[in-house]
Amino acid sequence: MLVGLGISAVCAIAALVAAAGTAAMAFPGRPEPWPVHLLRRAAATAAWAAAAVYSLGFFAVLASESDFNDGANSVPAPACRDGFDPATIHGLSHHRSSYLPLRFDCVRDDGSVYASDSSYVWMNGATAVLALSAALLAIGAGYAVELRARKAAAVRPVSPGRGTSAF
C-alpha cells in the first residue's frame, strides 16, 4: 500500500510541477509560440493529475484484493465487511474487482451487489475527465502548430523563377 501512495504522490507532485509550468506562461519571457506551449503544459498537467487519481484508486483496489484470503478472518473480503451494518453484509458470498473502471463490488447470495467503497465513483469520473482533457489539449496543441505552419506558408513569398511545376 505504501508503494501505491508513493506512486500516487509522485504523480501528484509531477502534476503540481506541470501546473507551475503552465502558470509560468503568464509571466514575461515566456517561450514562443506561447499558445502551443500553454496547451502542451496544460495537457501534461491534466495527464499527470489523471495518473495520480487513477494510481490512488488502482492501489486501493489492489489492497482490497490483497486483504482477501490473507489469513484468519479474511473471507469474505474485509472491504465488503468492515464499516457495513449486519443487514448489508447478510448473505455475502463473494466479490468482484476491476481495475478499469476501478471498483470492488460485493456480491450476495441472491445476486444483489453493493460497492465496498463509494470513492471509486469520483476516482473513475475524475480520471476520465482529466484524461479526456489531456487528450483534447494535446490535440489542440497539434492543431495550433499546424495552423501556425499554414499561416507561415501562406505569408511566405514565392521566389521569382520558381513557380509551381506539374512534376
Tab-separated table of C-alpha atoms in Angstrom, residues 24-137:
chain	number	residue	atom	x	y	z
A	24	ALA	CA	4.577	30.472	-15.666
A	25	MET	CA	3.183	31.188	-19.121
A	26	ALA	CA	1.528	34.290	-17.637
A	27	PHE	CA	4.892	35.929	-16.887
A	28	PRO	CA	7.100	37.879	-19.283
A	29	GLY	CA	9.775	35.918	-21.097
A	30	ARG	CA	7.517	33.032	-21.993
A	31	PRO	CA	8.580	30.864	-24.931
A	32	GLU	CA	7.151	31.483	-28.363
A	33	PRO	CA	4.775	30.413	-29.752
A	34	TRP	CA	3.226	30.674	-26.312
A	35	PRO	CA	-0.254	29.239	-27.105
A	36	VAL	CA	1.324	25.944	-28.187
A	37	HIS	CA	3.483	25.760	-25.071
A	38	LEU	CA	0.500	26.656	-22.884
A	39	LEU	CA	-1.614	23.873	-24.413
A	40	ARG	CA	1.194	21.338	-24.084
A	41	ARG	CA	1.876	22.240	-20.463
A	42	ALA	CA	-1.825	22.152	-19.606
A	43	ALA	CA	-2.083	18.727	-21.281
A	44	ALA	CA	0.841	17.468	-19.209
A	45	THR	CA	-0.773	18.823	-16.038
A	46	ALA	CA	-4.064	17.049	-16.779
A	47	ALA	CA	-2.294	13.808	-17.713
A	48	TRP	CA	-0.227	13.727	-14.524
A	49	ALA	CA	-3.298	14.550	-12.434
A	50	ALA	CA	-5.218	11.710	-14.123
A	51	ALA	CA	-2.337	9.353	-13.374
A	52	ALA	CA	-2.290	10.453	-9.717
A	53	VAL	CA	-6.016	9.856	-9.205
A	54	TYR	CA	-6.033	6.566	-11.116
A	55	SER	CA	-2.993	5.177	-9.285
A	56	LEU	CA	-4.599	6.035	-5.954
A	57	GLY	CA	-7.693	4.014	-6.896
A	58	PHE	CA	-5.681	1.234	-8.534
A	59	PHE	CA	-3.708	0.579	-5.397
A	60	ALA	CA	-6.859	0.805	-3.239
A	61	VAL	CA	-8.437	-1.988	-5.310
A	62	LEU	CA	-5.167	-3.906	-5.176
A	63	ALA	CA	-5.030	-3.578	-1.379
A	64	SER	CA	-8.638	-4.774	-1.043
A	65	GLU	CA	-7.864	-7.734	-3.272
A	66	SER	CA	-4.709	-8.466	-1.277
A	67	ASP	CA	-6.595	-8.440	2.040
A	68	PHE	CA	-8.915	-11.139	0.724
A	69	ASN	CA	-7.930	-14.705	1.670
A	70	ASP	CA	-4.887	-13.478	3.580
A	71	GLY	CA	-5.075	-15.162	6.957
A	72	ALA	CA	-7.736	-15.539	9.570
A	73	ASN	CA	-10.945	-13.554	9.190
A	74	SER	CA	-10.208	-12.575	5.587
A	75	VAL	CA	-13.083	-14.399	3.848
A	76	PRO	CA	-15.307	-12.741	2.726
A	77	ALA	CA	-13.205	-9.748	1.789
A	78	PRO	CA	-12.679	-7.290	4.659
A	79	ALA	CA	-13.509	-4.416	2.294
A	80	CYS	CA	-17.019	-5.901	1.966
A	81	ARG	CA	-17.482	-6.349	5.734
A	82	ASP	CA	-15.698	-3.524	7.524
A	83	GLY	CA	-17.861	-0.490	8.161
A	84	PHE	CA	-21.140	-2.070	6.988
A	85	ASP	CA	-24.122	-2.984	9.147
A	86	PRO	CA	-25.055	-6.679	9.515
A	87	ALA	CA	-28.134	-6.288	7.317
A	88	THR	CA	-25.986	-5.085	4.421
A	89	ILE	CA	-23.475	-7.910	4.610
A	90	HIS	CA	-26.118	-10.603	5.227
A	91	GLY	CA	-25.761	-13.315	2.587
A	92	LEU	CA	-22.398	-12.090	1.312
A	93	SER	CA	-20.972	-14.755	-0.994
A	94	HIS	CA	-18.053	-13.272	-2.937
A	95	HIS	CA	-16.653	-10.116	-4.504
A	96	ARG	CA	-15.711	-8.802	-7.947
A	97	SER	CA	-12.899	-6.383	-8.568
A	98	SER	CA	-11.968	-4.380	-11.642
A	99	TYR	CA	-9.095	-2.082	-12.471
A	100	LEU	CA	-10.782	-0.436	-15.461
A	101	PRO	CA	-13.114	1.013	-14.327
A	102	LEU	CA	-11.961	0.966	-10.733
A	103	ARG	CA	-14.301	-0.952	-8.462
A	104	PHE	CA	-14.532	-3.546	-5.745
A	105	ASP	CA	-18.087	-4.910	-5.634
A	106	CYS	CA	-19.524	-7.236	-3.008
A	107	VAL	CA	-21.982	-9.876	-4.191
A	108	ARG	CA	-24.674	-11.502	-2.048
A	109	ASP	CA	-26.159	-14.992	-2.496
A	110	ASP	CA	-29.273	-13.540	-4.159
A	111	GLY	CA	-27.129	-11.808	-6.832
A	112	SER	CA	-27.517	-8.284	-5.489
A	113	VAL	CA	-24.389	-6.157	-5.430
A	114	TYR	CA	-23.135	-3.281	-3.308
A	115	ALA	CA	-19.970	-1.238	-3.649
A	116	SER	CA	-17.339	-1.666	-0.980
A	117	ASP	CA	-16.268	1.962	-1.280
A	118	SER	CA	-18.142	4.852	-2.871
A	119	SER	CA	-14.924	6.780	-3.579
A	120	TYR	CA	-14.299	4.692	-6.706
A	121	VAL	CA	-17.082	6.654	-8.399
A	122	TRP	CA	-15.316	10.004	-8.111
A	123	MET	CA	-11.942	8.422	-8.916
A	124	ASN	CA	-13.309	6.956	-12.156
A	125	GLY	CA	-15.009	10.232	-13.057
A	126	ALA	CA	-12.008	12.401	-12.267
A	127	THR	CA	-9.642	10.093	-14.152
A	128	ALA	CA	-11.884	10.076	-17.218
A	129	VAL	CA	-12.363	13.852	-17.240
A	130	LEU	CA	-8.668	14.571	-16.706
A	131	ALA	CA	-7.539	12.046	-19.336
A	132	LEU	CA	-10.043	13.406	-21.862
A	133	SER	CA	-8.908	16.956	-21.083
A	134	ALA	CA	-5.275	15.959	-21.572
A	135	ALA	CA	-6.086	14.376	-24.932
A	136	LEU	CA	-8.093	17.381	-26.121
A	137	LEU	CA	-5.382	19.807	-25.019
